[in-house]
Tab-separated table of C-alpha atoms in Angstrom:
chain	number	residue	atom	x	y	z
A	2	UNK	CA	0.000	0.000	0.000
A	3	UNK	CA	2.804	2.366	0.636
A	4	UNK	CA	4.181	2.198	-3.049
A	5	UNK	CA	1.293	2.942	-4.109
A	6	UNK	CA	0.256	6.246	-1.949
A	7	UNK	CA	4.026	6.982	-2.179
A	8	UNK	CA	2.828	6.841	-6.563
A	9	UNK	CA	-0.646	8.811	-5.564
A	10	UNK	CA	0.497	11.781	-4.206
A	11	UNK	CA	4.072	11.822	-6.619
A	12	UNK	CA	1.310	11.986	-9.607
A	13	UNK	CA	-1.458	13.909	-7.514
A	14	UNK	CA	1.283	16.631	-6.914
A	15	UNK	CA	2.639	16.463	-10.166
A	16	UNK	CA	-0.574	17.484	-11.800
A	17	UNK	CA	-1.921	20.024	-9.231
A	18	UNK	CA	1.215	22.160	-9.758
A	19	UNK	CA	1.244	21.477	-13.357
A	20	UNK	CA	-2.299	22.348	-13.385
A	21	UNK	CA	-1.661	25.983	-11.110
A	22	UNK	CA	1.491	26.757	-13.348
A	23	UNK	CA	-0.669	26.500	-16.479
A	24	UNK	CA	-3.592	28.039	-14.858
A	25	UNK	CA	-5.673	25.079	-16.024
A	26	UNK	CA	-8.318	25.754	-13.342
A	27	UNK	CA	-10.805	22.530	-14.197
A	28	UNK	CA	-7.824	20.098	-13.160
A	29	UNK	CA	-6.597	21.858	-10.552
A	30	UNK	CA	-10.038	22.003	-9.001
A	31	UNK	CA	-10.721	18.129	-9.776
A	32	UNK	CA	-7.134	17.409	-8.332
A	33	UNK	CA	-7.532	19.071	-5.576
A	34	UNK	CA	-10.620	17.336	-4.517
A	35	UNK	CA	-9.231	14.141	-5.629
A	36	UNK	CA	-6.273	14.217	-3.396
A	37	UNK	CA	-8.467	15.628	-0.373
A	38	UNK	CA	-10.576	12.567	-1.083
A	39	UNK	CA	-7.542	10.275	-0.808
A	40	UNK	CA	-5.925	12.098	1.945
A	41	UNK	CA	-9.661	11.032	4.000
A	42	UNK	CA	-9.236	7.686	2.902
A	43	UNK	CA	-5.948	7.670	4.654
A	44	UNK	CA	-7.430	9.105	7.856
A	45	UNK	CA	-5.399	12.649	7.805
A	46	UNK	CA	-8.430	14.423	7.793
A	47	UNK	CA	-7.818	17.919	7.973
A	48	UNK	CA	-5.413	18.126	4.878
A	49	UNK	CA	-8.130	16.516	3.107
A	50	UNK	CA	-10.612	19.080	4.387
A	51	UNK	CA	-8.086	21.713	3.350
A	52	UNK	CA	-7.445	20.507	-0.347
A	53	UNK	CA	-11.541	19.579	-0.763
A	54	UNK	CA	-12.404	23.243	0.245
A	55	UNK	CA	-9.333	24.757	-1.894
A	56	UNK	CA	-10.901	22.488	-4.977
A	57	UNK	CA	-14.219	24.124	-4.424
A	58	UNK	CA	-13.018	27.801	-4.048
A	59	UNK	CA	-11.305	26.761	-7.174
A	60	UNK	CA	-14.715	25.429	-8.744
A	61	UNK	CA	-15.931	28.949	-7.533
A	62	UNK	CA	-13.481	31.139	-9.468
A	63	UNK	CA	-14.589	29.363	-12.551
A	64	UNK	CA	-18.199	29.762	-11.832
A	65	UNK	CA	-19.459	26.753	-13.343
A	66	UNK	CA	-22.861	26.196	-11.039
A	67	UNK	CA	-23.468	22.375	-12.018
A	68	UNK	CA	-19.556	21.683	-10.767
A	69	UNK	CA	-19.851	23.831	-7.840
A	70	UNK	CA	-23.298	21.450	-6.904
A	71	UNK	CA	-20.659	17.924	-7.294
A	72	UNK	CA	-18.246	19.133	-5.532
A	73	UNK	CA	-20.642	20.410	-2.671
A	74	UNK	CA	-22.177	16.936	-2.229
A	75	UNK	CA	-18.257	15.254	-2.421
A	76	UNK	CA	-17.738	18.012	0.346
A	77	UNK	CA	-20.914	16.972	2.562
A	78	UNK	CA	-20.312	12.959	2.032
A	79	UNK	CA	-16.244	13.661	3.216
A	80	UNK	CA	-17.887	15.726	5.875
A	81	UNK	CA	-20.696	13.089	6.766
A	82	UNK	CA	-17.926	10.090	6.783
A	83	UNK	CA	-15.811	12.081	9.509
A	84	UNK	CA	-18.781	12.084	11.892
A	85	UNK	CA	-19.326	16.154	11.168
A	86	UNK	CA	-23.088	16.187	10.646
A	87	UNK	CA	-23.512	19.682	10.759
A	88	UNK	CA	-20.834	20.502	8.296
A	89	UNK	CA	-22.714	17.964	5.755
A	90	UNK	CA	-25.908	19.092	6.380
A	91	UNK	CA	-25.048	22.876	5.715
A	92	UNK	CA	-22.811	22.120	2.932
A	93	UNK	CA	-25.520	19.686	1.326
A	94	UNK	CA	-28.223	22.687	1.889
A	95	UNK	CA	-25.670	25.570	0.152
A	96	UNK	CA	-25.577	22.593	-2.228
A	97	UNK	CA	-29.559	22.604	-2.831
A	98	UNK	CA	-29.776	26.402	-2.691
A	99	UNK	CA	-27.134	26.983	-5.619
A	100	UNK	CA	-28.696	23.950	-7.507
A	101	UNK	CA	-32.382	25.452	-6.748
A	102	UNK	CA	-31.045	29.047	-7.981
A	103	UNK	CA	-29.362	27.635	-11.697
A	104	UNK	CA	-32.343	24.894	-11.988
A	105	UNK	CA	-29.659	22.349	-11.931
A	106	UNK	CA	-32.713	19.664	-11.438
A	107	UNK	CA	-30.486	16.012	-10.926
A	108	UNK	CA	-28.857	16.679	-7.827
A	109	UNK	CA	-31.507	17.395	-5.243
A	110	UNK	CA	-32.431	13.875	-4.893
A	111	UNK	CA	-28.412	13.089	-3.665
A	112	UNK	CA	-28.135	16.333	-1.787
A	113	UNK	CA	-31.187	15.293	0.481
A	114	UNK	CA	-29.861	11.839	0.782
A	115	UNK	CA	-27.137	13.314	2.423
A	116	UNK	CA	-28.722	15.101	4.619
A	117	UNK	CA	-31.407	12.467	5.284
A	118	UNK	CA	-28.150	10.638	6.233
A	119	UNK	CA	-26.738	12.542	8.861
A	120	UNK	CA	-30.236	13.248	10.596
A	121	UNK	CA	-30.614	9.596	10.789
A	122	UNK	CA	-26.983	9.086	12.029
A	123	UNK	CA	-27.369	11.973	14.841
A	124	UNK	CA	-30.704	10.191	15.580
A	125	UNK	CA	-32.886	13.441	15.011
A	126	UNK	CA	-35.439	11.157	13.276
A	127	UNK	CA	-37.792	14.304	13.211
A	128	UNK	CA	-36.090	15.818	10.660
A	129	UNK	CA	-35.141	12.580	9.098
A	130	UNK	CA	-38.349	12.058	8.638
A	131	UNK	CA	-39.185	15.926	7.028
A	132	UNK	CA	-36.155	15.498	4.736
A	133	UNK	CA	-37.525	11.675	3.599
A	134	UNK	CA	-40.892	13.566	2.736
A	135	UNK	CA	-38.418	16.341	1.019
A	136	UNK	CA	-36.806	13.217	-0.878
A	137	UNK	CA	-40.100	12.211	-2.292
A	138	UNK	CA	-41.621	15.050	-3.619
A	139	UNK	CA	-38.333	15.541	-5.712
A	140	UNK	CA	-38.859	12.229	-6.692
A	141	UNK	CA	-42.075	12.469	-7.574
A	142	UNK	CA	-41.695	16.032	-9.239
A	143	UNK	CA	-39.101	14.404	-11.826
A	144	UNK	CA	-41.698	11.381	-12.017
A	145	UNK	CA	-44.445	14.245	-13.083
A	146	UNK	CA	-41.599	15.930	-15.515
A	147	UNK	CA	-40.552	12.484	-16.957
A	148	UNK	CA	-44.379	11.558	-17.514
A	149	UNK	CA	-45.520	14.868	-18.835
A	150	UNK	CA	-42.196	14.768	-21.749
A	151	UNK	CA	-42.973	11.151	-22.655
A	152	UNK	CA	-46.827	12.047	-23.203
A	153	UNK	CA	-45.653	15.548	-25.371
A	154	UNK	CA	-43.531	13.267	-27.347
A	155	UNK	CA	-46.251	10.549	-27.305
A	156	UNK	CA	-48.764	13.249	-29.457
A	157	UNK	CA	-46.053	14.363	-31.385
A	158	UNK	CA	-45.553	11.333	-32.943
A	159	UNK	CA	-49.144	10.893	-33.130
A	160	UNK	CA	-50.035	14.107	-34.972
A	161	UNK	CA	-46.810	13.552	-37.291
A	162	UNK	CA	-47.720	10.048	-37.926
A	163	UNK	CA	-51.467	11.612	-38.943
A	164	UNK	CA	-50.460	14.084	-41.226
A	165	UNK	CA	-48.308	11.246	-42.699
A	166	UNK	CA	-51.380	9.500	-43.158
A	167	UNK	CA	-53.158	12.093	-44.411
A	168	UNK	CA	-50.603	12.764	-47.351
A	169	UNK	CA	-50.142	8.885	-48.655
A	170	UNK	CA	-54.087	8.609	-48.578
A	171	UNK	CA	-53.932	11.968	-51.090
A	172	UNK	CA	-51.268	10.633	-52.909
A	173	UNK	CA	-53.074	7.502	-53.542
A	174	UNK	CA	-56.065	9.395	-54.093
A	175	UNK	CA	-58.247	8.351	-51.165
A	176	UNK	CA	-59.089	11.595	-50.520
A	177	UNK	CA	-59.426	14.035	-53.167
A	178	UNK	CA	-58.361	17.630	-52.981
């Protein structure tokens, strides 16, 4: 295991400066949450913390809202795993509110897992039990969206499939003009 941490963090490092010496902000930003990821694997906790956070004020610089949203929920799971609920919960919530204010619609469902998560670990099954409701209605609401798109596209097919009709039975001369 040692070789290949020791071959982690010589690539890891290798790329993050690359990455900050080019300015290539997108890698740096992934790299940076990649090795803060690793870094809680490894139990050393607060340099992981450090290099998450400095991946997501990276993220932030660029401005990109859907990347900002990922690396907000890989921010409340790292937070979640080291028994800081309230971290996650917050985190997962700035998560929902930036995701609510770009109508970036897929992560909602993932961000209230989260949090559903640590209210169930901390035992506050109250709110566990408001956020599971939470969890549903998104759910549901892409359920409705899903439904309502495949019906649209349903009677588009049927009123282009019609007028299809309707020509060949002119051409044919079932119905004159």
């Amino acid at each position: 295991m040692k070789a290949s941490t020791d071959s982690f963090f010589y690539y890891i490092n290798s790329t993050i400066d690359l990455s900050r010496q080019n300015e290539n902000l997108g890698v740096l930003a992934s790299s940076l949450s990649l090795r803060g990821n690793f870094y809680g694997i490894i139990q050393q906790f607060a340099a992981g913390e450090k290099d998450i956070k400095a991946g997501l004020d990276t993220r932030k610089r660029i401005g990109d809202p859907f990347y900002i949203v990922n690396d907000l929920i890989g921010l409340s799971n790292f937070y979640i795993s080291q028994k800081q609920y309230k971290k996650g919960i917050e985190t997962a919530q700035e998560g929902i509110t930036i995701a609510n204010n770009y109508g970036i619609k897929g992560e909602h469902l993932v961000l209230y897992k989260i949090i559903g998560m640590a209210y169930k670990a901390q035992g506050n099954y109250e709110q566990y039990s408001k956020t599971l409701e939470k969890m549903f209605l998104v759910a549901d609401s892409g359920y409705q969206i899903n439904s309502a798109d495949k019906i649209e596209d349903i009677q588009i097919k049927y009123e282009v499939q019609k007028k299809r009709n309707t020509y060949c039975k002119t051409k044919i001369g079932f119905i004159t003009a």
